[in-house]
Amino acid sequence: MSEVVPGRGIDWYIKWCASVLILTSIAFRAADGYILWDLVFGTFGVIGWLTVSILWKDRALILLNGVSLVMLIVGLLNHV
């Protein structure tokens, strides 16, 4: 029985780029003192995952990333 390998459509590239952005955001958060960079990278990462979740029509991911995006934007507005 062969394993099914998902195709590399646009969603594949977006989800991996978004994941790297979110991990970068977390690294800035751990470094302490880089709040703005944390918020910027996190915002773009969440926008990427929100895009993927809309493409996939996954309501749980849409909710998670939509709410996260609002929180990150509020954080950006409070920080600037």
PDB file of N, CA and C in Angstrom:
ATOM      1  N   MET A   1       0.850  -1.178   0.000  1.00  0.00           N
ATOM      2  CA  MET A   1       0.000   0.000   0.000  1.00  0.00           C
ATOM      3  C   MET A   1       0.896   1.242   0.000  1.00  0.00           C
ATOM      4  N   SER A   2       0.685   2.123  -0.943  1.00  0.00           N
ATOM      5  CA  SER A   2       1.517   3.318  -1.037  1.00  0.00           C
ATOM      6  C   SER A   2       0.905   4.461  -0.227  1.00  0.00           C
ATOM      7  N   GLU A   3       1.801   5.323   0.229  1.00  0.00           N
ATOM      8  CA  GLU A   3       1.378   6.483   1.012  1.00  0.00           C
ATOM      9  C   GLU A   3       0.972   7.611   0.073  1.00  0.00           C
ATOM     10  N   VAL A   4      -0.101   8.278   0.423  1.00  0.00           N
ATOM     11  CA  VAL A   4      -0.569   9.394  -0.394  1.00  0.00           C
ATOM     12  C   VAL A   4       0.209  10.647  -0.005  1.00  0.00           C
ATOM     13  N   VAL A   5       0.848  11.261  -0.959  1.00  0.00           N
ATOM     14  CA  VAL A   5       1.592  12.498  -0.719  1.00  0.00           C
ATOM     15  C   VAL A   5       0.762  13.646  -1.265  1.00  0.00           C
ATOM     16  N   PRO A   6       0.412  14.605  -0.385  1.00  0.00           N
ATOM     17  CA  PRO A   6      -0.403  15.730  -0.863  1.00  0.00           C
ATOM     18  C   PRO A   6       0.354  16.543  -1.904  1.00  0.00           C
ATOM     19  N   GLY A   7      -0.398  17.090  -2.841  1.00  0.00           N
ATOM     20  CA  GLY A   7       0.209  17.935  -3.868  1.00  0.00           C
ATOM     21  C   GLY A   7       0.746  19.220  -3.280  1.00  0.00           C
ATOM     22  N   ARG A   8       1.608  19.839  -4.016  1.00  0.00           N
ATOM     23  CA  ARG A   8       2.187  21.093  -3.539  1.00  0.00           C
ATOM     24  C   ARG A   8       1.501  22.269  -4.220  1.00  0.00           C
ATOM     25  N   GLY A   9       0.241  22.442  -3.856  1.00  0.00           N
ATOM     26  CA  GLY A   9      -0.503  23.592  -4.362  1.00  0.00           C
ATOM     27  C   GLY A   9      -0.088  24.843  -3.616  1.00  0.00           C
ATOM     28  N   ILE A  10      -0.737  25.941  -3.926  1.00  0.00           N
ATOM     29  CA  ILE A  10      -0.414  27.223  -3.288  1.00  0.00           C
ATOM     30  C   ILE A  10      -0.586  27.158  -1.779  1.00  0.00           C
ATOM     31  N   ASP A  11      -1.568  26.381  -1.316  1.00  0.00           N
ATOM     32  CA  ASP A  11      -1.791  26.268   0.126  1.00  0.00           C
ATOM     33  C   ASP A  11      -0.595  25.643   0.834  1.00  0.00           C
ATOM     34  N   TRP A  12       0.102  24.715   0.182  1.00  0.00           N
ATOM     35  CA  TRP A  12       1.281  24.066   0.770  1.00  0.00           C
ATOM     36  C   TRP A  12       2.367  25.099   1.037  1.00  0.00           C
ATOM     37  N   TYR A  13       2.612  25.964   0.069  1.00  0.00           N
ATOM     38  CA  TYR A  13       3.646  26.991   0.217  1.00  0.00           C
ATOM     39  C   TYR A  13       3.256  28.028   1.257  1.00  0.00           C
ATOM     40  N   ILE A  14       1.991  28.427   1.260  1.00  0.00           N
ATOM     41  CA  ILE A  14       1.529  29.429   2.227  1.00  0.00           C
ATOM     42  C   ILE A  14       1.636  28.887   3.643  1.00  0.00           C
ATOM     43  N   LYS A  15       1.206  27.644   3.861  1.00  0.00           N
ATOM     44  CA  LYS A  15       1.216  27.105   5.223  1.00  0.00           C
ATOM     45  C   LYS A  15       2.632  26.970   5.757  1.00  0.00           C
ATOM     46  N   TRP A  16       3.596  26.605   4.904  1.00  0.00           N
ATOM     47  CA  TRP A  16       4.971  26.475   5.373  1.00  0.00           C
ATOM     48  C   TRP A  16       5.607  27.830   5.631  1.00  0.00           C
ATOM     49  N   CYS A  17       5.373  28.786   4.777  1.00  0.00           N
ATOM     50  CA  CYS A  17       5.892  30.145   5.010  1.00  0.00           C
ATOM     51  C   CYS A  17       5.268  30.730   6.276  1.00  0.00           C
ATOM     52  N   ALA A  18       3.962  30.551   6.440  1.00  0.00           N
ATOM     53  CA  ALA A  18       3.271  31.065   7.621  1.00  0.00           C
ATOM     54  C   ALA A  18       3.788  30.401   8.893  1.00  0.00           C
ATOM     55  N   SER A  19       4.069  29.114   8.823  1.00  0.00           N
ATOM     56  CA  SER A  19       4.599  28.403   9.994  1.00  0.00           C
ATOM     57  C   SER A  19       5.974  28.936  10.379  1.00  0.00           C
ATOM     58  N   VAL A  20       6.823  29.201   9.394  1.00  0.00           N
ATOM     59  CA  VAL A  20       8.150  29.770   9.671  1.00  0.00           C
ATOM     60  C   VAL A  20       7.999  31.160  10.293  1.00  0.00           C
ATOM     61  N   LEU A  21       7.059  31.953   9.791  1.00  0.00           N
ATOM     62  CA  LEU A  21       6.834  33.281  10.354  1.00  0.00           C
ATOM     63  C   LEU A  21       6.385  33.200  11.810  1.00  0.00           C
ATOM     64  N   ILE A  22       5.500  32.274  12.127  1.00  0.00           N
ATOM     65  CA  ILE A  22       5.020  32.132  13.500  1.00  0.00           C
ATOM     66  C   ILE A  22       6.134  31.640  14.413  1.00  0.00           C
ATOM     67  N   LEU A  23       6.947  30.714  13.939  1.00  0.00           N
ATOM     68  CA  LEU A  23       8.080  30.262  14.751  1.00  0.00           C
ATOM     69  C   LEU A  23       9.083  31.391  14.977  1.00  0.00           C
ATOM     70  N   THR A  24       9.293  32.224  13.968  1.00  0.00           N
ATOM     71  CA  THR A  24      10.162  33.387  14.125  1.00  0.00           C
ATOM     72  C   THR A  24       9.581  34.344  15.158  1.00  0.00           C
ATOM     73  N   SER A  25       8.277  34.538  15.113  1.00  0.00           N
ATOM     74  CA  SER A  25       7.594  35.374  16.099  1.00  0.00           C
ATOM     75  C   SER A  25       7.823  34.858  17.513  1.00  0.00           C
ATOM     76  N   ILE A  26       7.712  33.573  17.693  1.00  0.00           N
ATOM     77  CA  ILE A  26       7.906  32.968  19.016  1.00  0.00           C
ATOM     78  C   ILE A  26       9.357  33.132  19.468  1.00  0.00           C
ATOM     79  N   ALA A  27      10.294  33.030  18.534  1.00  0.00           N
ATOM     80  CA  ALA A  27      11.703  33.225  18.875  1.00  0.00           C
ATOM     81  C   ALA A  27      11.945  34.656  19.361  1.00  0.00           C
ATOM     82  N   PHE A  28      11.345  35.636  18.686  1.00  0.00           N
ATOM     83  CA  PHE A  28      11.476  37.025  19.134  1.00  0.00           C
ATOM     84  C   PHE A  28      10.833  37.213  20.508  1.00  0.00           C
ATOM     85  N   ARG A  29       9.720  36.546  20.746  1.00  0.00           N
ATOM     86  CA  ARG A  29       9.058  36.643  22.045  1.00  0.00           C
ATOM     87  C   ARG A  29       9.959  36.090  23.144  1.00  0.00           C
ATOM     88  N   ALA A  30      10.624  34.990  22.864  1.00  0.00           N
ATOM     89  CA  ALA A  30      11.507  34.368  23.847  1.00  0.00           C
ATOM     90  C   ALA A  30      12.754  35.210  24.102  1.00  0.00           C
ATOM     91  N   ALA A  31      13.181  35.988  23.095  1.00  0.00           N
ATOM     92  CA  ALA A  31      14.390  36.801  23.227  1.00  0.00           C
ATOM     93  C   ALA A  31      14.178  38.003  24.150  1.00  0.00           C
ATOM     94  N   ASP A  32      12.953  38.377  24.407  1.00  0.00           N
ATOM     95  CA  ASP A  32      12.598  39.481  25.298  1.00  0.00           C
ATOM     96  C   ASP A  32      13.126  40.818  24.772  1.00  0.00           C
ATOM     97  N   GLY A  33      12.254  41.761  24.657  1.00  0.00           N
ATOM     98  CA  GLY A  33      12.638  43.087  24.205  1.00  0.00           C
ATOM     99  C   GLY A  33      12.356  43.326  22.726  1.00  0.00           C
ATOM    100  N   TYR A  34      11.800  42.349  22.058  1.00  0.00           N
ATOM    101  CA  TYR A  34      11.510  42.467  20.631  1.00  0.00           C
ATOM    102  C   TYR A  34      10.012  42.327  20.366  1.00  0.00           C
ATOM    103  N   ILE A  35       9.220  43.023  21.149  1.00  0.00           N
ATOM    104  CA  ILE A  35       7.767  42.876  21.087  1.00  0.00           C
ATOM    105  C   ILE A  35       7.228  43.233  19.706  1.00  0.00           C
ATOM    106  N   LEU A  36       7.716  44.324  19.140  1.00  0.00           N
ATOM    107  CA  LEU A  36       7.204  44.742  17.831  1.00  0.00           C
ATOM    108  C   LEU A  36       7.470  43.678  16.772  1.00  0.00           C
ATOM    109  N   TRP A  37       8.675  43.115  16.761  1.00  0.00           N
ATOM    110  CA  TRP A  37       8.998  42.067  15.780  1.00  0.00           C
ATOM    111  C   TRP A  37       8.147  40.831  16.001  1.00  0.00           C
ATOM    112  N   ASP A  38       7.919  40.489  17.255  1.00  0.00           N
ATOM    113  CA  ASP A  38       7.045  39.358  17.592  1.00  0.00           C
ATOM    114  C   ASP A  38       5.661  39.588  16.990  1.00  0.00           C
ATOM    115  N   LEU A  39       5.110  40.770  17.195  1.00  0.00           N
ATOM    116  CA  LEU A  39       3.767  41.080  16.704  1.00  0.00           C
ATOM    117  C   LEU A  39       3.710  41.109  15.177  1.00  0.00           C
ATOM    118  N   VAL A  40       4.728  41.662  14.537  1.00  0.00           N
ATOM    119  CA  VAL A  40       4.731  41.762  13.074  1.00  0.00           C
ATOM    120  C   VAL A  40       4.831  40.375  12.440  1.00  0.00           C
ATOM    121  N   PHE A  41       5.807  39.586  12.859  1.00  0.00           N
ATOM    122  CA  PHE A  41       5.959  38.246  12.284  1.00  0.00           C
ATOM    123  C   PHE A  41       4.745  37.374  12.603  1.00  0.00           C
ATOM    124  N   GLY A  42       4.221  37.496  13.827  1.00  0.00           N
ATOM    125  CA  GLY A  42       3.039  36.728  14.206  1.00  0.00           C
ATOM    126  C   GLY A  42       1.823  37.111  13.371  1.00  0.00           C
ATOM    127  N   THR A  43       1.657  38.404  13.115  1.00  0.00           N
ATOM    128  CA  THR A  43       0.526  38.868  12.311  1.00  0.00           C
ATOM    129  C   THR A  43       0.577  38.291  10.902  1.00  0.00           C
ATOM    130  N   PHE A  44       1.742  38.390  10.267  1.00  0.00           N
ATOM    131  CA  PHE A  44       1.855  37.853   8.903  1.00  0.00           C
ATOM    132  C   PHE A  44       1.720  36.329   8.877  1.00  0.00           C
ATOM    133  N   GLY A  45       2.229  35.659   9.898  1.00  0.00           N
ATOM    134  CA  GLY A  45       2.065  34.214   9.975  1.00  0.00           C
ATOM    135  C   GLY A  45       0.603  33.805  10.121  1.00  0.00           C
ATOM    136  N   VAL A  46      -0.112  34.524  10.957  1.00  0.00           N
ATOM    137  CA  VAL A  46      -1.532  34.225  11.168  1.00  0.00           C
ATOM    138  C   VAL A  46      -2.348  34.568   9.921  1.00  0.00           C
ATOM    139  N   ILE A  47      -1.978  35.646   9.232  1.00  0.00           N
ATOM    140  CA  ILE A  47      -2.663  35.959   7.974  1.00  0.00           C
ATOM    141  C   ILE A  47      -2.481  34.806   6.987  1.00  0.00           C
ATOM    142  N   GLY A  48      -1.272  34.267   6.940  1.00  0.00           N
ATOM    143  CA  GLY A  48      -1.024  33.118   6.063  1.00  0.00           C
ATOM    144  C   GLY A  48      -1.869  31.917   6.436  1.00  0.00           C
ATOM    145  N   TRP A  49      -1.903  31.582   7.719  1.00  0.00           N
ATOM    146  CA  TRP A  49      -2.704  30.437   8.139  1.00  0.00           C
ATOM    147  C   TRP A  49      -4.203  30.694   7.987  1.00  0.00           C
ATOM    148  N   LEU A  50      -4.630  31.944   8.158  1.00  0.00           N
ATOM    149  CA  LEU A  50      -6.038  32.268   7.928  1.00  0.00           C
ATOM    150  C   LEU A  50      -6.383  32.048   6.458  1.00  0.00           C
ATOM    151  N   THR A  51      -5.480  32.438   5.569  1.00  0.00           N
ATOM    152  CA  THR A  51      -5.678  32.215   4.139  1.00  0.00           C
ATOM    153  C   THR A  51      -5.804  30.726   3.834  1.00  0.00           C
ATOM    154  N   VAL A  52      -4.917  29.923   4.398  1.00  0.00           N
ATOM    155  CA  VAL A  52      -4.958  28.472   4.178  1.00  0.00           C
ATOM    156  C   VAL A  52      -6.253  27.882   4.732  1.00  0.00           C
ATOM    157  N   SER A  53      -6.635  28.314   5.912  1.00  0.00           N
ATOM    158  CA  SER A  53      -7.856  27.755   6.507  1.00  0.00           C
ATOM    159  C   SER A  53      -9.091  28.118   5.692  1.00  0.00           C
ATOM    160  N   ILE A  54      -9.090  29.300   5.063  1.00  0.00           N
ATOM    161  CA  ILE A  54     -10.205  29.662   4.181  1.00  0.00           C
ATOM    162  C   ILE A  54     -10.182  28.795   2.929  1.00  0.00           C
ATOM    163  N   LEU A  55      -8.979  28.577   2.363  1.00  0.00           N
ATOM    164  CA  LEU A  55      -8.870  27.695   1.189  1.00  0.00           C
ATOM    165  C   LEU A  55      -9.355  26.287   1.509  1.00  0.00           C
ATOM    166  N   TRP A  56      -9.042  25.824   2.712  1.00  0.00           N
ATOM    167  CA  TRP A  56      -9.443  24.471   3.139  1.00  0.00           C
ATOM    168  C   TRP A  56     -10.887  24.421   3.629  1.00  0.00           C
ATOM    169  N   LYS A  57     -11.497  25.582   3.828  1.00  0.00           N
ATOM    170  CA  LYS A  57     -12.856  25.673   4.388  1.00  0.00           C
ATOM    171  C   LYS A  57     -12.951  24.999   5.759  1.00  0.00           C
ATOM    172  N   ASP A  58     -11.905  25.184   6.566  1.00  0.00           N
ATOM    173  CA  ASP A  58     -11.831  24.580   7.897  1.00  0.00           C
ATOM    174  C   ASP A  58     -12.263  25.629   8.923  1.00  0.00           C
ATOM    175  N   ARG A  59     -13.498  25.512   9.394  1.00  0.00           N
ATOM    176  CA  ARG A  59     -14.073  26.536  10.267  1.00  0.00           C
ATOM    177  C   ARG A  59     -13.340  26.684  11.591  1.00  0.00           C
ATOM    178  N   ALA A  60     -12.826  25.587  12.148  1.00  0.00           N
ATOM    179  CA  ALA A  60     -12.090  25.680  13.414  1.00  0.00           C
ATOM    180  C   ALA A  60     -10.809  26.500  13.229  1.00  0.00           C
ATOM    181  N   LEU A  61     -10.094  26.260  12.150  1.00  0.00           N
ATOM    182  CA  LEU A  61      -8.875  27.029  11.880  1.00  0.00           C
ATOM    183  C   LEU A  61      -9.188  28.475  11.514  1.00  0.00           C
ATOM    184  N   ILE A  62     -10.306  28.690  10.822  1.00  0.00           N
ATOM    185  CA  ILE A  62     -10.723  30.057  10.500  1.00  0.00           C
ATOM    186  C   ILE A  62     -11.008  30.828  11.791  1.00  0.00           C
ATOM    187  N   LEU A  63     -11.715  30.202  12.714  1.00  0.00           N
ATOM    188  CA  LEU A  63     -12.016  30.838  13.995  1.00  0.00           C
ATOM    189  C   LEU A  63     -10.731  31.127  14.764  1.00  0.00           C
ATOM    190  N   LEU A  64      -9.871  30.135  14.906  1.00  0.00           N
ATOM    191  CA  LEU A  64      -8.626  30.286  15.653  1.00  0.00           C
ATOM    192  C   LEU A  64      -7.764  31.408  15.077  1.00  0.00           C
ATOM    193  N   ASN A  65      -7.549  31.379  13.784  1.00  0.00           N
ATOM    194  CA  ASN A  65      -6.669  32.369  13.165  1.00  0.00           C
ATOM    195  C   ASN A  65      -7.327  33.737  13.018  1.00  0.00           C
ATOM    196  N   GLY A  66      -8.634  33.764  12.837  1.00  0.00           N
ATOM    197  CA  GLY A  66      -9.344  35.043  12.784  1.00  0.00           C
ATOM    198  C   GLY A  66      -9.274  35.777  14.108  1.00  0.00           C
ATOM    199  N   VAL A  67      -9.535  35.069  15.195  1.00  0.00           N
ATOM    200  CA  VAL A  67      -9.456  35.685  16.526  1.00  0.00           C
ATOM    201  C   VAL A  67      -8.013  36.066  16.844  1.00  0.00           C
ATOM    202  N   SER A  68      -7.073  35.200  16.498  1.00  0.00           N
ATOM    203  CA  SER A  68      -5.652  35.510  16.731  1.00  0.00           C
ATOM    204  C   SER A  68      -5.236  36.759  15.976  1.00  0.00           C
ATOM    205  N   LEU A  69      -5.709  36.908  14.747  1.00  0.00           N
ATOM    206  CA  LEU A  69      -5.370  38.083  13.947  1.00  0.00           C
ATOM    207  C   LEU A  69      -5.887  39.360  14.606  1.00  0.00           C
ATOM    208  N   VAL A  70      -7.111  39.331  15.090  1.00  0.00           N
ATOM    209  CA  VAL A  70      -7.671  40.510  15.766  1.00  0.00           C
ATOM    210  C   VAL A  70      -6.822  40.858  16.990  1.00  0.00           C
ATOM    211  N   MET A  71      -6.462  39.851  17.778  1.00  0.00           N
ATOM    212  CA  MET A  71      -5.653  40.092  18.980  1.00  0.00           C
ATOM    213  C   MET A  71      -4.280  40.663  18.627  1.00  0.00           C
ATOM    214  N   LEU A  72      -3.662  40.136  17.590  1.00  0.00           N
ATOM    215  CA  LEU A  72      -2.352  40.635  17.182  1.00  0.00           C
ATOM    216  C   LEU A  72      -2.437  42.072  16.661  1.00  0.00           C
ATOM    217  N   ILE A  73      -3.480  42.380  15.922  1.00  0.00           N
ATOM    218  CA  ILE A  73      -3.658  43.749  15.424  1.00  0.00           C
ATOM    219  C   ILE A  73      -3.868  44.720  16.586  1.00  0.00           C
ATOM    220  N   VAL A  74      -4.662  44.312  17.565  1.00  0.00           N
ATOM    221  CA  VAL A  74      -4.845  45.150  18.758  1.00  0.00           C
ATOM    222  C   VAL A  74      -3.504  45.356  19.450  1.00  0.00           C
ATOM    223  N   GLY A  75      -2.719  44.296  19.564  1.00  0.00           N
ATOM    224  CA  GLY A  75      -1.390  44.412  20.158  1.00  0.00           C
ATOM    225  C   GLY A  75      -0.490  45.365  19.386  1.00  0.00           C
ATOM    226  N   LEU A  76      -0.542  45.280  18.068  1.00  0.00           N
ATOM    227  CA  LEU A  76       0.247  46.197  17.226  1.00  0.00           C
ATOM    228  C   LEU A  76      -0.186  47.642  17.434  1.00  0.00           C
ATOM    229  N   LEU A  77      -1.498  47.872  17.441  1.00  0.00           N
ATOM    230  CA  LEU A  77      -2.004  49.228  17.629  1.00  0.00           C
ATOM    231  C   LEU A  77      -1.651  49.789  19.014  1.00  0.00           C
ATOM    232  N   ASN A  78      -1.660  48.931  20.020  1.00  0.00           N
ATOM    233  CA  ASN A  78      -1.300  49.371  21.373  1.00  0.00           C
ATOM    234  C   ASN A  78       0.200  49.624  21.494  1.00  0.00           C
ATOM    235  N   HIS A  79       0.984  48.919  20.705  1.00  0.00           N
ATOM    236  CA  HIS A  79       2.440  49.041  20.821  1.00  0.00           C
ATOM    237  C   HIS A  79       2.984  50.240  20.053  1.00  0.00           C
ATOM    238  N   VAL A  80       2.303  50.609  18.987  1.00  0.00           N
ATOM    239  CA  VAL A  80       2.814  51.693  18.134  1.00  0.00           C
ATOM    240  C   VAL A  80       2.406  53.030  18.626  1.00  0.00           C
TER     241      VAL A  80
END
